[in-house]
Short mmCIF file of C-alpha atoms and ligand atoms in Angstrom, two decimals:
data_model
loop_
_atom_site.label_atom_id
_atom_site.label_comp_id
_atom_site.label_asym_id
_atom_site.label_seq_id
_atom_site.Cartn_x
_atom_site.Cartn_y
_atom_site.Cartn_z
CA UNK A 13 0.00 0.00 0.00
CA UNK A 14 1.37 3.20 -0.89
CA UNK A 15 2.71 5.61 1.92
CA UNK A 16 1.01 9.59 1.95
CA UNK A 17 2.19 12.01 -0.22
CA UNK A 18 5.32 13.41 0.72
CA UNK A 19 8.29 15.22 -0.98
CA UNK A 20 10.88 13.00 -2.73
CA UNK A 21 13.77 12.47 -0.70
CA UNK A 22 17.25 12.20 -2.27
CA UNK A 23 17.53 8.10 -2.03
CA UNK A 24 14.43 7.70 -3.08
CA UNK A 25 13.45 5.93 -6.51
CA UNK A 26 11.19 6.28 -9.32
CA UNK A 27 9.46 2.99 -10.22
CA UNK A 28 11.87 2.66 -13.63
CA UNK A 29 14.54 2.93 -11.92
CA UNK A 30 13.70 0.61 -9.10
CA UNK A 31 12.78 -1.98 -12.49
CA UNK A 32 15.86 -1.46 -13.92
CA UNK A 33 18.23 -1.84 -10.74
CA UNK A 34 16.22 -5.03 -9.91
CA UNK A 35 15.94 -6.50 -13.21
CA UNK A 36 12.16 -6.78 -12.83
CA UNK A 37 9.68 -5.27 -15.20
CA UNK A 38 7.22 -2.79 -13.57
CA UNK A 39 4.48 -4.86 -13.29
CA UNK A 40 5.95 -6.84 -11.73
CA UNK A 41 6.96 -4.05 -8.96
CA UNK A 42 2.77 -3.37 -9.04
CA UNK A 43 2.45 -7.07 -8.29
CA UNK A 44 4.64 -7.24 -5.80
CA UNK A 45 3.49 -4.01 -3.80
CA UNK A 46 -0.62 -5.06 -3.97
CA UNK A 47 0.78 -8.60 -2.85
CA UNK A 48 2.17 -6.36 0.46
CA UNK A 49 5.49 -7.44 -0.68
CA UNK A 50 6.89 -4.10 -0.90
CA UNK A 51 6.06 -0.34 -0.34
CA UNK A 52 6.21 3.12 -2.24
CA UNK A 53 4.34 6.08 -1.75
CA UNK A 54 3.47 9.21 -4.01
CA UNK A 55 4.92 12.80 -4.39
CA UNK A 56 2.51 15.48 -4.60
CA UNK A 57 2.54 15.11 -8.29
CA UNK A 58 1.13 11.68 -8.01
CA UNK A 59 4.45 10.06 -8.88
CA UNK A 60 5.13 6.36 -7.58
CA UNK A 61 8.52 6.32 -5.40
CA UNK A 62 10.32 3.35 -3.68
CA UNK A 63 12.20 3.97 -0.71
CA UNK A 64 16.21 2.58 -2.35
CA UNK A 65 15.67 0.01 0.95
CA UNK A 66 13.20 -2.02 -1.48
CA UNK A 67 15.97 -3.26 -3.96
CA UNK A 68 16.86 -5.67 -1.22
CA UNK A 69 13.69 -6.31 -0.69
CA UNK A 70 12.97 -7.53 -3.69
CA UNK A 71 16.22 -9.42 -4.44
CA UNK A 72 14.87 -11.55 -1.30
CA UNK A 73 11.48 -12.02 -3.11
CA UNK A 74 13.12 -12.73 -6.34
CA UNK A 75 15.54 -15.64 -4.76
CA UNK A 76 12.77 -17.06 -3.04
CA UNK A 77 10.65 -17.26 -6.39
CA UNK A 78 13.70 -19.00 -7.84
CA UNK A 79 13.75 -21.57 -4.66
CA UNK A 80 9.86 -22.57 -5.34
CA UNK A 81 9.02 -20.64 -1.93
CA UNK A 82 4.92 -19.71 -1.70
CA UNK A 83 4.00 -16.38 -2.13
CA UNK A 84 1.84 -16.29 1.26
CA UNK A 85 5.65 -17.39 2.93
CA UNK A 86 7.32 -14.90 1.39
CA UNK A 87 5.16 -12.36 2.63
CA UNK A 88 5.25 -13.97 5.98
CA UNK A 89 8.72 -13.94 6.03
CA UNK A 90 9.45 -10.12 4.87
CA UNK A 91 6.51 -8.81 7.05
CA UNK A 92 9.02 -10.25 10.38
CA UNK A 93 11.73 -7.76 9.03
CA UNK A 94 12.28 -4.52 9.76
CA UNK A 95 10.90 -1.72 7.78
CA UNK A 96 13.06 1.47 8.96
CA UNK A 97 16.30 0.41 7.59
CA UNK A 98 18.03 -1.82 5.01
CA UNK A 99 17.79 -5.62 5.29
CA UNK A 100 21.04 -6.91 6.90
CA UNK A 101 23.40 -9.58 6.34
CA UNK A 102 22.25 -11.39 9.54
CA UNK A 103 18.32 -11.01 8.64
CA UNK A 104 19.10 -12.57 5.66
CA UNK A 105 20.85 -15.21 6.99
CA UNK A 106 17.87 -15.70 9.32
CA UNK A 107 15.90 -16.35 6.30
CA UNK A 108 17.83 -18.52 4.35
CA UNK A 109 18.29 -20.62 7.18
CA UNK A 110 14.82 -20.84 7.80
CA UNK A 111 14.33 -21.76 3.86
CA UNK A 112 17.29 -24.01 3.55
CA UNK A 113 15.29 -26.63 6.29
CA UNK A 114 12.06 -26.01 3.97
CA UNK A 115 14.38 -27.19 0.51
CA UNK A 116 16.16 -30.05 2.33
CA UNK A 117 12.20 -31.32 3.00
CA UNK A 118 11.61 -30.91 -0.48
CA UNK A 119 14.86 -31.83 -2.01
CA UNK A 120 14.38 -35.42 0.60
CA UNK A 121 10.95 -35.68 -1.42
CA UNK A 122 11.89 -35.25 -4.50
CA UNK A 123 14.42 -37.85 -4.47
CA UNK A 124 11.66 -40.44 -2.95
CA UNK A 125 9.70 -39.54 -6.11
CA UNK A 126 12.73 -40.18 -8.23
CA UNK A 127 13.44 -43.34 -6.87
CA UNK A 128 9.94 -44.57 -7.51
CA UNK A 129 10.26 -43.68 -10.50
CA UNK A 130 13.22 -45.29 -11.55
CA UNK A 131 11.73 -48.74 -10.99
CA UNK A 132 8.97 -47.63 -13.28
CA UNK A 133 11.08 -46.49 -16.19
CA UNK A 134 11.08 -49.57 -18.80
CA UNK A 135 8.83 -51.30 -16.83
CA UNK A 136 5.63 -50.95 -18.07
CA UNK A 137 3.57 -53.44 -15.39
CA UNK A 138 1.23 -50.83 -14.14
CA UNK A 139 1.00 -53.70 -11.06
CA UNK A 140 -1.36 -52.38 -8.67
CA UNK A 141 0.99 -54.32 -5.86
CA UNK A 142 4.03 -53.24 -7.07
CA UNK A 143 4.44 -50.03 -8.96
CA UNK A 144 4.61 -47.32 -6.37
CA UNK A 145 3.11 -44.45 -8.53
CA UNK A 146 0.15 -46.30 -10.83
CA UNK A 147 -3.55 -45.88 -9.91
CA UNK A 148 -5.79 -48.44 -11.51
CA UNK A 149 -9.24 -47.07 -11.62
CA UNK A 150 -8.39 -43.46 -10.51
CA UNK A 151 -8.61 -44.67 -6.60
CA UNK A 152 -7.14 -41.15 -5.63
CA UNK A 153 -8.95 -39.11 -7.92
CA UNK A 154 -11.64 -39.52 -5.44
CA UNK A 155 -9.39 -37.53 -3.44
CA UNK A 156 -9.30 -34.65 -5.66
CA UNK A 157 -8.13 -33.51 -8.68
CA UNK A 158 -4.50 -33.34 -10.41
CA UNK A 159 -1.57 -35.93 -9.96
CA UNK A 160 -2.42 -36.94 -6.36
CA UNK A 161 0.94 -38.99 -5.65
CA UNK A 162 3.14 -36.01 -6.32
CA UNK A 163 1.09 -32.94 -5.13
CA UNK A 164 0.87 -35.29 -1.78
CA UNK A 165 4.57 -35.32 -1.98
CA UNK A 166 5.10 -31.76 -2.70
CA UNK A 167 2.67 -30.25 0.08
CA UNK A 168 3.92 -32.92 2.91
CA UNK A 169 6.18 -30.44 4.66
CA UNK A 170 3.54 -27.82 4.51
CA UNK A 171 0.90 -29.44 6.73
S1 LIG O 356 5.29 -49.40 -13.99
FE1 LIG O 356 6.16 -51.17 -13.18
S2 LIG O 356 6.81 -50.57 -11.21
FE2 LIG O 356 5.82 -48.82 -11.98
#
């Protein structure tokens, strides 16, 4: 949400520049600030400006997009940081601790999946009894939609 209009302060950046220097396209910047992700506010002549504290803010958002992390934790995560100065070295190491744990889950998960699916590669049986992954008669589609097996797999650390 944008702050009140104010007068433009000397570190303060227009929404292009902000773009640029984050390698992010401006809607993008839009996106992320009605997500709650990240904050400007206007100058009497209705001009968007970013505080220059944001660029950090959204090189955090940007690695955790690369590392699969939700949008909801993201916003989680950044709303826990302080506001009135710069993100540090030891906040971020706070977070990437906290999303290194989530990736080893995931990472662990992934290579259960992979496994299973190894045995299945050239196989071909489709055995109810011993193919790990198959689903004769759509048994778990009664259980919703989509490929049950993995999106149980993918949202096991999240419960
Ligand atoms: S297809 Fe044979 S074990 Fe999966």
């Amino acid at each position: 949400m944008p702050r009140p209009v104010g007068r433009p302060r000397a570190n303060d950046l227009s929404v292009g520049e902000v773009a640029a220097r984050a390698g992010v396209a401006v809607s993008t910047l839009h996106f992320y600030e009605s997500e709650g992700l990240i904050e400007s506010w206007r100058t009497a002549a209705n001009h968007r400006r970013f505080d220059r504290r944001e660029l950090r803010r959204i090189a955090v958002i940007r690695m955790a997009q690369q590392l699969g992390i939700p949008l909801a934790e993201i916003r989680e995560v950044l709303a826990a940081l302080p506001r009135d100065k710069a993100l540090s070295k030891a906040d971020w190491q706070a977070v990437s601790q906290g999303w290194r744990a989530r990736l080893d889950a995931r990472i662990a998960q992934l290579e259960q999946l992979r496994d299973e699916l190894d045995g299945c590669i050239g196989c071909g049986c489709l055995s109810l009894e011993s193919c790990p992954l198959y689903n004769p008669s759509d048994r778990r589609g009664r259980e919703g939609a989509g490929p049950r097996v993995w999106i149980d797999a993918m949202t096991k650390d999240q419960a």
